[in-house]
Coordinates of C-alpha atoms in Angstrom, one line a residue:
X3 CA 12.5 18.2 40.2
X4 CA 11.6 14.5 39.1
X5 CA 8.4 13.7 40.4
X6 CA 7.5 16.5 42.5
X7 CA 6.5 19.1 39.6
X8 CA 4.9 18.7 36.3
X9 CA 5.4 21.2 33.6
X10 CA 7.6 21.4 30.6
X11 CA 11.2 19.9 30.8
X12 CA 14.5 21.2 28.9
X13 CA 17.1 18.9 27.9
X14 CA 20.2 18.6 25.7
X15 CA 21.4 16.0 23.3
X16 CA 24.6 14.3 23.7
X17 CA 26.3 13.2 20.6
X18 CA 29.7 12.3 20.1
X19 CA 31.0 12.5 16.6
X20 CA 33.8 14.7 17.2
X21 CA 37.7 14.3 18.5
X22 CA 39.3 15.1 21.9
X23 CA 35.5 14.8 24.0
X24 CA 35.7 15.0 27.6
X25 CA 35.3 11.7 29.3
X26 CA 31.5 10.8 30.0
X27 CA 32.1 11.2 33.9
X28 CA 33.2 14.5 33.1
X29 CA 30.6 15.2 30.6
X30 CA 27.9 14.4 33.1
X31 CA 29.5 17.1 35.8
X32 CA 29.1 19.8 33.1
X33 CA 25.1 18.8 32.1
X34 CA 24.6 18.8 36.2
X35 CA 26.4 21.8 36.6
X36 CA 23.3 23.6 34.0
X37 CA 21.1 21.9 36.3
X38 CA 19.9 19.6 33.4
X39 CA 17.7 17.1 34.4
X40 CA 17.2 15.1 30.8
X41 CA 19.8 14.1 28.5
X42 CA 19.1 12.4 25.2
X43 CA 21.9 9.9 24.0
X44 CA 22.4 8.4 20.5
X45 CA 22.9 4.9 21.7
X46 CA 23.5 2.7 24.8
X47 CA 27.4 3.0 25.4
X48 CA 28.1 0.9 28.4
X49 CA 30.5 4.0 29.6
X50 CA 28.2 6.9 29.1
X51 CA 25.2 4.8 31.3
X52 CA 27.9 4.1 34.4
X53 CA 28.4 7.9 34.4
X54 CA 24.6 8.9 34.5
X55 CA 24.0 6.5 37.2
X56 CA 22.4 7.5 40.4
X57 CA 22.3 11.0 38.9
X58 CA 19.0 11.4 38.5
X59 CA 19.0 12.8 35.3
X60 CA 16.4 11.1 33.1
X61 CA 18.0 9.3 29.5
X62 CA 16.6 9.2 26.3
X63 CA 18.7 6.4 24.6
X64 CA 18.9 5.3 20.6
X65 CA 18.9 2.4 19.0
X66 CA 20.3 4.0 15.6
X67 CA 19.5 3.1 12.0
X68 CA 22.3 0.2 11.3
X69 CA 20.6 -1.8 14.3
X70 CA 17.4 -1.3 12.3
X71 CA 17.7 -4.6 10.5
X72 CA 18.5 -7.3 13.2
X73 CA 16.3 -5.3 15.8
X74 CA 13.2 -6.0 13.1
X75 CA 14.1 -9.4 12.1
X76 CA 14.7 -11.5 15.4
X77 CA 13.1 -10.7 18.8
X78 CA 15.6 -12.6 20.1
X79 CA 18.1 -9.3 19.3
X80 CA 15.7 -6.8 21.2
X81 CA 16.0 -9.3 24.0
X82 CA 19.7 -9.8 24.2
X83 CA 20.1 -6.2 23.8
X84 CA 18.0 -5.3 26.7
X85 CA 19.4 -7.6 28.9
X86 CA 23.0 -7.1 28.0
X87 CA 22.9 -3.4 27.3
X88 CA 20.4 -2.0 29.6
X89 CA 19.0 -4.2 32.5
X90 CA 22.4 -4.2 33.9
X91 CA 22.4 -0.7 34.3
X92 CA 18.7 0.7 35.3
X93 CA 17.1 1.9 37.1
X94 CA 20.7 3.2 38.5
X95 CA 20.6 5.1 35.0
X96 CA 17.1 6.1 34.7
X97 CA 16.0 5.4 31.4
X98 CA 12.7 6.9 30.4
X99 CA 12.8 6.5 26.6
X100 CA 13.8 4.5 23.9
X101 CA 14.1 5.6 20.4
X102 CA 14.2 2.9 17.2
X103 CA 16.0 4.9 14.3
X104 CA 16.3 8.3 13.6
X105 CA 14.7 10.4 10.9
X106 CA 14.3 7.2 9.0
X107 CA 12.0 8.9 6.4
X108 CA 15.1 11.1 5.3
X109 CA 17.7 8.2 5.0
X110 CA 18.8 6.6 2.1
X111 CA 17.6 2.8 1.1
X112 CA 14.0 1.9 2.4
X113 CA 14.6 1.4 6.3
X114 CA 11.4 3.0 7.2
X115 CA 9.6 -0.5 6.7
X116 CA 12.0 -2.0 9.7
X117 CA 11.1 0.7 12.0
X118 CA 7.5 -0.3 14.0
X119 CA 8.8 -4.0 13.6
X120 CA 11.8 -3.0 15.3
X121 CA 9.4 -0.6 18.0
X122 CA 7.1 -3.9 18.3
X123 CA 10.2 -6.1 19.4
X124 CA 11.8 -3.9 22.0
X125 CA 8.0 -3.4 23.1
X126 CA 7.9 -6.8 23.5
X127 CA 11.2 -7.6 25.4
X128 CA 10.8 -4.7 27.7
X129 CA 7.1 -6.1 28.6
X130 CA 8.6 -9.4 29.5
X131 CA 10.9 -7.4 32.1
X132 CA 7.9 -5.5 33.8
X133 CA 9.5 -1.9 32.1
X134 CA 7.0 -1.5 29.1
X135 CA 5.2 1.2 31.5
X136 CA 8.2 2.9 32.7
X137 CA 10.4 2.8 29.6
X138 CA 8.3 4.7 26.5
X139 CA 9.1 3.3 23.0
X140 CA 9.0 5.5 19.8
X141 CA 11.4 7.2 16.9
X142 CA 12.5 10.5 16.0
X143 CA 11.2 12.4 13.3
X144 CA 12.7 15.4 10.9
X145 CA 9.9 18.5 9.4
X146 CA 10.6 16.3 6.0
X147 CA 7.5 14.2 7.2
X148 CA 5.2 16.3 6.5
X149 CA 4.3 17.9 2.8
X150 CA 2.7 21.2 4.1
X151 CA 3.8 23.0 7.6
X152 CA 2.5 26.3 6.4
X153 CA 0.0 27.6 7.1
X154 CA 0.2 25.3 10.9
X155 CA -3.3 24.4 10.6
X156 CA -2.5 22.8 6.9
X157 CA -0.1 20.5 8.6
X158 CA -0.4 17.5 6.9
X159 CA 1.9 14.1 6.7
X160 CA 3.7 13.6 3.2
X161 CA 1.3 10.6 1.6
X162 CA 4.6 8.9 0.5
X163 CA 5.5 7.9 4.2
X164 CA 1.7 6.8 4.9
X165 CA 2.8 3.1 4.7
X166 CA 5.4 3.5 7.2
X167 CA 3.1 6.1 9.5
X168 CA -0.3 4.6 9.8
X169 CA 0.9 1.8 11.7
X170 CA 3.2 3.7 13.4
X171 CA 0.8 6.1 14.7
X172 CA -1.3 3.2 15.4
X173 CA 1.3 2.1 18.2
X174 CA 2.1 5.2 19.4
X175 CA -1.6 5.9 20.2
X176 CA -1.9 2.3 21.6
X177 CA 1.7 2.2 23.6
X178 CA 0.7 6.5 25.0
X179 CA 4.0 6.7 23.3
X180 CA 5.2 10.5 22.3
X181 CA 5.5 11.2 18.6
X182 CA 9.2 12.8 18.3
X183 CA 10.0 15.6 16.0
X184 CA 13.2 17.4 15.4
X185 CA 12.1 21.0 14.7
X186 CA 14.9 23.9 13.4
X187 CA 13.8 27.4 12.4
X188 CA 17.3 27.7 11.3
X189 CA 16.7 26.1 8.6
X190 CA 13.1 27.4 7.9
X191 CA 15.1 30.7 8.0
X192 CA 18.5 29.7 5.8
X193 CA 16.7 28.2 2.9
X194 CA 13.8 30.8 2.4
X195 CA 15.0 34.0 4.2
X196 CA 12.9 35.9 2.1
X197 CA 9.7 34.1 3.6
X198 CA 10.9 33.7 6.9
X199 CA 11.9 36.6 8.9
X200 CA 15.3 36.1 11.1
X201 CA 13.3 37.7 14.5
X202 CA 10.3 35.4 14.0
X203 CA 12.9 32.7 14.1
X204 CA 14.3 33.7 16.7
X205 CA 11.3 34.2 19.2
X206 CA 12.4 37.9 19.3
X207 CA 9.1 39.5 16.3
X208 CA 7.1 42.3 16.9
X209 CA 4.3 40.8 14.7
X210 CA 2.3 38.0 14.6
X211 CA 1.4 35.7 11.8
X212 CA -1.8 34.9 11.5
X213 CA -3.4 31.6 10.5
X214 CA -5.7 32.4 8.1
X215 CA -7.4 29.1 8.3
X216 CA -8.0 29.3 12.1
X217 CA -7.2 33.1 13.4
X218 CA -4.6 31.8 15.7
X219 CA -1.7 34.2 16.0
X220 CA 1.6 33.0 15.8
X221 CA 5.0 35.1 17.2
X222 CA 7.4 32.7 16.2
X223 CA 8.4 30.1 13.9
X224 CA 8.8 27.1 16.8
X225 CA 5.1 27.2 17.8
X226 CA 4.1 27.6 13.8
X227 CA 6.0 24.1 13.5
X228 CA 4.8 22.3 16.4
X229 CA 1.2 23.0 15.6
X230 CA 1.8 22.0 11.9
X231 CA 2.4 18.1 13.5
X232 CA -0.1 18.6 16.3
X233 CA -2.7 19.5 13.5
X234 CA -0.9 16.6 11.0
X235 CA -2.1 14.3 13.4
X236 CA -5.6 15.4 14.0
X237 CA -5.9 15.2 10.2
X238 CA -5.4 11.5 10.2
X239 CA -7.8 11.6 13.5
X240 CA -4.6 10.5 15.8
X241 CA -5.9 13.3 18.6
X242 CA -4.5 11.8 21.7
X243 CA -0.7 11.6 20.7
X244 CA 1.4 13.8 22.9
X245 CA 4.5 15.6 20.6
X246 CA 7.9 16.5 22.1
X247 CA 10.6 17.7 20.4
X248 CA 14.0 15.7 20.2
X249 CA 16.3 18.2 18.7
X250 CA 16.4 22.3 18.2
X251 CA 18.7 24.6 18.4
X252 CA 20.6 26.7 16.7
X253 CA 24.2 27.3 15.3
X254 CA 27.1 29.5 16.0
X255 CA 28.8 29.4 12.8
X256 CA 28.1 28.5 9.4
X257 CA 29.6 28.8 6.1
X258 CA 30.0 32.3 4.0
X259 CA 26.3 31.8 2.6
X260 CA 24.8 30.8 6.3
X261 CA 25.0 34.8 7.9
X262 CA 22.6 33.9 10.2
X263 CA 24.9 31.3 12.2
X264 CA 26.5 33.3 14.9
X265 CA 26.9 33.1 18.8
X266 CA 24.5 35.7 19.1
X267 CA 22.0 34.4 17.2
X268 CA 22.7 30.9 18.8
X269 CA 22.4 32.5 22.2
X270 CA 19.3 34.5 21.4
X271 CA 17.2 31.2 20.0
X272 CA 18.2 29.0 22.7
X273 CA 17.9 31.2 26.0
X274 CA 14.5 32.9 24.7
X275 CA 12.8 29.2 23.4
X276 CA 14.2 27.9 27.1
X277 CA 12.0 30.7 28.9
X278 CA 9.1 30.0 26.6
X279 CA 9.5 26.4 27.2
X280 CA 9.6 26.5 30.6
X281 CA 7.3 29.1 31.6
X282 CA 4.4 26.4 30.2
X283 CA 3.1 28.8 27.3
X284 CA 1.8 26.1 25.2
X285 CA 1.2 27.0 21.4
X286 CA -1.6 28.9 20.3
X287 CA -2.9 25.4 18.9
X288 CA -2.1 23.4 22.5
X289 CA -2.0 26.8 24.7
X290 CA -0.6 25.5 28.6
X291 CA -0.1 22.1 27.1
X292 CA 3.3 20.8 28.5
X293 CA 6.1 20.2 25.8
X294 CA 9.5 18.9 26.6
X295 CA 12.4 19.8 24.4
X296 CA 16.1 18.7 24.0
X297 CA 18.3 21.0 22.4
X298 CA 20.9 20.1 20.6
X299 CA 23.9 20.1 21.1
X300 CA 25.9 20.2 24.2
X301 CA 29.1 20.1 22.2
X302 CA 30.8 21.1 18.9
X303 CA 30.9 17.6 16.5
X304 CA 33.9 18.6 14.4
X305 CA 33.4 15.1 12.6
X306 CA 30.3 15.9 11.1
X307 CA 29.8 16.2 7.5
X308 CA 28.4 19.3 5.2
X309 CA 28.3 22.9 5.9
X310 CA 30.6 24.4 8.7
X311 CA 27.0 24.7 10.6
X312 CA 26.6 21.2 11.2
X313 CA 29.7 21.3 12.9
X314 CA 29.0 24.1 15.2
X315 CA 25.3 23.4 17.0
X316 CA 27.1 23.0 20.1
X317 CA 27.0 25.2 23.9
X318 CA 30.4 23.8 24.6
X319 CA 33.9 23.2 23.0
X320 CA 35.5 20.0 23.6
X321 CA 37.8 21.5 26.2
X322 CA 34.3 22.3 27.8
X323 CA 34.7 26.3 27.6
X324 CA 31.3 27.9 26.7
X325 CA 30.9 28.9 22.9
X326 CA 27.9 31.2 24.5
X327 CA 26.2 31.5 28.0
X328 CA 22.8 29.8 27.9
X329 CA 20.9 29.7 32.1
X330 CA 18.8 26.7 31.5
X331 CA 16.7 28.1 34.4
X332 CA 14.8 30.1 31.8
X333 CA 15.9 33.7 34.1
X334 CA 19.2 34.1 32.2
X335 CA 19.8 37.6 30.0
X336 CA 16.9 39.8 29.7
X337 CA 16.7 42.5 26.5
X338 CA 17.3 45.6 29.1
X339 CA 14.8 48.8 27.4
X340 CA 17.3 51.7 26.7
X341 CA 17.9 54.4 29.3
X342 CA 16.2 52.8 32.6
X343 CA 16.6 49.8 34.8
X344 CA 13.5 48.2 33.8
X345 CA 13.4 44.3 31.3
X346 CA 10.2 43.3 29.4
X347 CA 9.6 39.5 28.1
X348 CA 6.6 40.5 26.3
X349 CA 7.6 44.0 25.3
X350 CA 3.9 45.3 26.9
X351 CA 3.5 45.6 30.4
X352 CA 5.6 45.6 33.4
X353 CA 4.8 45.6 37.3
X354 CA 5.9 48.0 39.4
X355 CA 5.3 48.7 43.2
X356 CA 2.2 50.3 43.8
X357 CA 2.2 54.0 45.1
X358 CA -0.4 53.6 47.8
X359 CA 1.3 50.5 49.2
X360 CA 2.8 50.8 53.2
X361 CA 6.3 50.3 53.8
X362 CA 5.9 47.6 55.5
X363 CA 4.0 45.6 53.0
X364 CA 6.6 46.7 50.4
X365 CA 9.4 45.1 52.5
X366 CA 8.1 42.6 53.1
X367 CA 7.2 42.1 49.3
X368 CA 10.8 42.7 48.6
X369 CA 12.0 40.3 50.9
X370 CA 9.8 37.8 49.6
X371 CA 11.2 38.1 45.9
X372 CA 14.3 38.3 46.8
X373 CA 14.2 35.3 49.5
X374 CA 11.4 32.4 48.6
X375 CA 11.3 34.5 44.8
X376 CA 14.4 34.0 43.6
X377 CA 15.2 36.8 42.2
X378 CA 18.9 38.4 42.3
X379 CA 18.4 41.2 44.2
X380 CA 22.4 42.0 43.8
X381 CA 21.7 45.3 41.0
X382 CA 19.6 47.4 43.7
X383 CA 22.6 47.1 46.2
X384 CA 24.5 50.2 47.5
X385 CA 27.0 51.2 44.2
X386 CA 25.0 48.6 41.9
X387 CA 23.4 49.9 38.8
X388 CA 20.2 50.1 39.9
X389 CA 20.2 51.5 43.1
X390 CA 19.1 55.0 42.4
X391 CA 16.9 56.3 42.7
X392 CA 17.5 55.4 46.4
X393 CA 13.7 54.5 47.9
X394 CA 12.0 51.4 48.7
X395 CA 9.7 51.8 45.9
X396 CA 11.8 52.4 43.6
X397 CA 13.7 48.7 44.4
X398 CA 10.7 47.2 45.4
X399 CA 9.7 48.1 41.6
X400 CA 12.9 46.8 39.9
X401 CA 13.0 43.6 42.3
X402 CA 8.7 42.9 41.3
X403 CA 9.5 43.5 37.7
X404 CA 12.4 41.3 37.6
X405 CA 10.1 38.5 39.5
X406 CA 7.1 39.4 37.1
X407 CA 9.0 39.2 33.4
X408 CA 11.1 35.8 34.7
X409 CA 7.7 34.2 35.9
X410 CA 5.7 34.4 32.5
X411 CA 4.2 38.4 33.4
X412 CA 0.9 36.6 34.4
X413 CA -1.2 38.5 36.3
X414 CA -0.3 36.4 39.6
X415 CA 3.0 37.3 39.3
X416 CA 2.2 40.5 40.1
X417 CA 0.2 40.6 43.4
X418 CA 3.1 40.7 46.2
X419 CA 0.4 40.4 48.4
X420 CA -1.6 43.4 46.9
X421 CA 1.4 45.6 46.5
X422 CA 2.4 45.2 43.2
X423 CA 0.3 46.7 40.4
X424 CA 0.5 46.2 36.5
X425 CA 1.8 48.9 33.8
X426 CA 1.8 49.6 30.6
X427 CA 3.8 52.1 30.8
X428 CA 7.9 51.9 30.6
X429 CA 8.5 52.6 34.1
X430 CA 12.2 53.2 32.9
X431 CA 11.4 56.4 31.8

């Protein structure tokens, strides 16, 4: 996948602050097993690098908030550290990013002032090994940054931080560094449910909110969020900063007052934000415009502090057992219409074979989709679920559909080489 396409990535975060964790080697089979292909780690442990060499997965690695002071002080530090820590190392482990701190703006005691300092210093000792190009330098952010997210096109930075953010935006811009935000509708949804509605959340509303300010129609809270930094930005005239989002996800079980934290739920926000991810939708702000996104976590962090939620954001238990099935290849569960064979993404057309097509230009459709395509042709198989009615159009419709709703239900994903045809009709019925 490296190299060869462009388009959005998925990731997952891999922190560690819980008891009885697989070993990293074993760690590493489970994120290749999901066909992961970036992994964002909290810090540079020696033994977590060795097992992500010559993987090819791509690392976002921390430098976390206690290295803040002697990272900021000394450049000396940022040089020792790079060559003790990661030269050794890459590019065996390929190492694309490098973050200084975490949500410094939310933690306690002024750090914030050691961050771009810090950024400036591993900047510099990456330079003098050649890697300032290939290694990206930046931070992470939380939604506490800004003062107004709502509506997106309000999006504005909170004027406390603007000593900290001017000249960190300034580098950023300079460096074509990524600005890094962690974005969570959960929360959006758990602390003012009666604002925020739990489908909009969850990518799964019938209605759109609409951006007074600019028309722009919004389906779900993710997008709403982004656009609130993209348009942050522009209001301090910082245009050509790409943003990509370091954490999201959502968790499968909460305390008595968090209702919303379930597997389903979890399941639901992940696998429907992976297909919107990766099928390159863009927001309505940034439509088509690439965004990568790590979510977190891959497992349960039974060490963390505060409501049961914050220890349950993971896909896996320790024993590596799934706490829900997520397909990071953006084609897992479908909603399935009641009473007919038929899934919708976008809950408005489907595609269908067309009636006037030859039989040989429908097999040969078919056996495009279900070769070259993709698409698991398995549920129109003799005693399947879907193979009556028994015709070729009838599969040939089911198989196109399935292609058409997995690819984005653009228009192209409909030809079949002319036999395929668009509906707005539920076919199911």
């Amino acid at each position: 996948m490296k190299g060869t396409c462009n388009g959005s990535k998925i990731g997952i975060c891999y922190g560690r602050n819980a008891d009885d964790l697989p070993t990293p080697d074993k760690a590493v089979e489970l994120i290749k097993n999901q066909n992961i292909n970036s992994v964002r780690i909290y810090d540079s442990n020696i033994q977590i690098l060795k097992a992500f060499a010559n993987t090819g997965i791509e690392l976002m690695i921390g430098i976390p908030n206690s290295d803040l002071l002697p990272f900021s002080q000394f450049q000396s530090n940022a040089d020792t550290w790079l060559r003790n820590s990661i030269l050794p190392y890459y590019p065996a482990a390929q190492i694309t990013y490098i973050t200084v701190g975490a949500e410094v703006t939310e933690a306690t005691g002024n750090i914030s002032s050691m961050v771009v300092p810090a950024m400036n210093n591993v900047y510099n000792a990456l330079r003098k090994a050649g890697l300032h190009r290939k290694i990206k330098v930046s931070t992470t952010h939380s939604l506490g940054v800004l003062s107004r997210s709502y509506p997106p096109s309000a999006g504005a930075f909170n004027s406390k931080h603007a000593g900290f953010l001017r000249p960190l935006l300034e580098f950023l811009a300079e460096k074509h560094s990524p600005f890094l935000v962690n974005v969570y509708p959960y929360y959006a949804y758990r602390d003012s449910s009666s604002n925020v509605s739990l489908d909009y959340a969850l990518f799964e509303s019938s209605s759109e909110v609409i951006d007074p300010n600019t028309g722009l129609l919004y389906m779900n809270m993710f997008d709403a969020q982004i656009d609130s930094i993209y348009y942050a930005l522009m209001g301090l005239n910082f245009k050509t900063i790409e943003v990509k989002v370091t954490e999201t996800g959502w968790p499968s079980k909460g305390s008595p007052q968090e209702t919303a934290a379930t597997p389903e739920n979890a399941q639901t926000y992940n696998t429907n934000l992976i297909r919107h991810v990766i099928n390159n939708t863009g927001t309505p702000a940034r439509p088509g415009e690439e965004l990568d996104v790590y979510i977190f976590s891959l497992f349960n962090e039974n060490r963390k502090p505060g409501l049961d939620s914050e220890r349950n954001w993971g896909l896996y238990y320790p024993d590596q057992t799934s706490v829900y099935n997520v397909d990071f290849t953006g084609k897992g569960t479908v909603d399935v219409n009641n009473g007919g064979n038929f899934t919708s993404v976008n809950g408005t057309s489907w595609c269908i074979a067309d009636p006037n097509a030859s039989e040989d230009d429908l097999r040969n459709g078919l056996d495009w989709a279900c070769g070259s395509g993709n698409v698991d042709c398995s549920p129109v198989q003799p005693s399947q679920p879907c193979f009556e009615p028994d015709s070729l159009a009838s599969h040939a419709s089911y198989v196109f559909n399935s292609y058409y709703q997995q690819n984005g239900a653009t228009d192209i994903a409909c030809s079949f080489g002319g036999t395929g045809v668009k509906t707005d009709k539920n076919p199911s019925t």
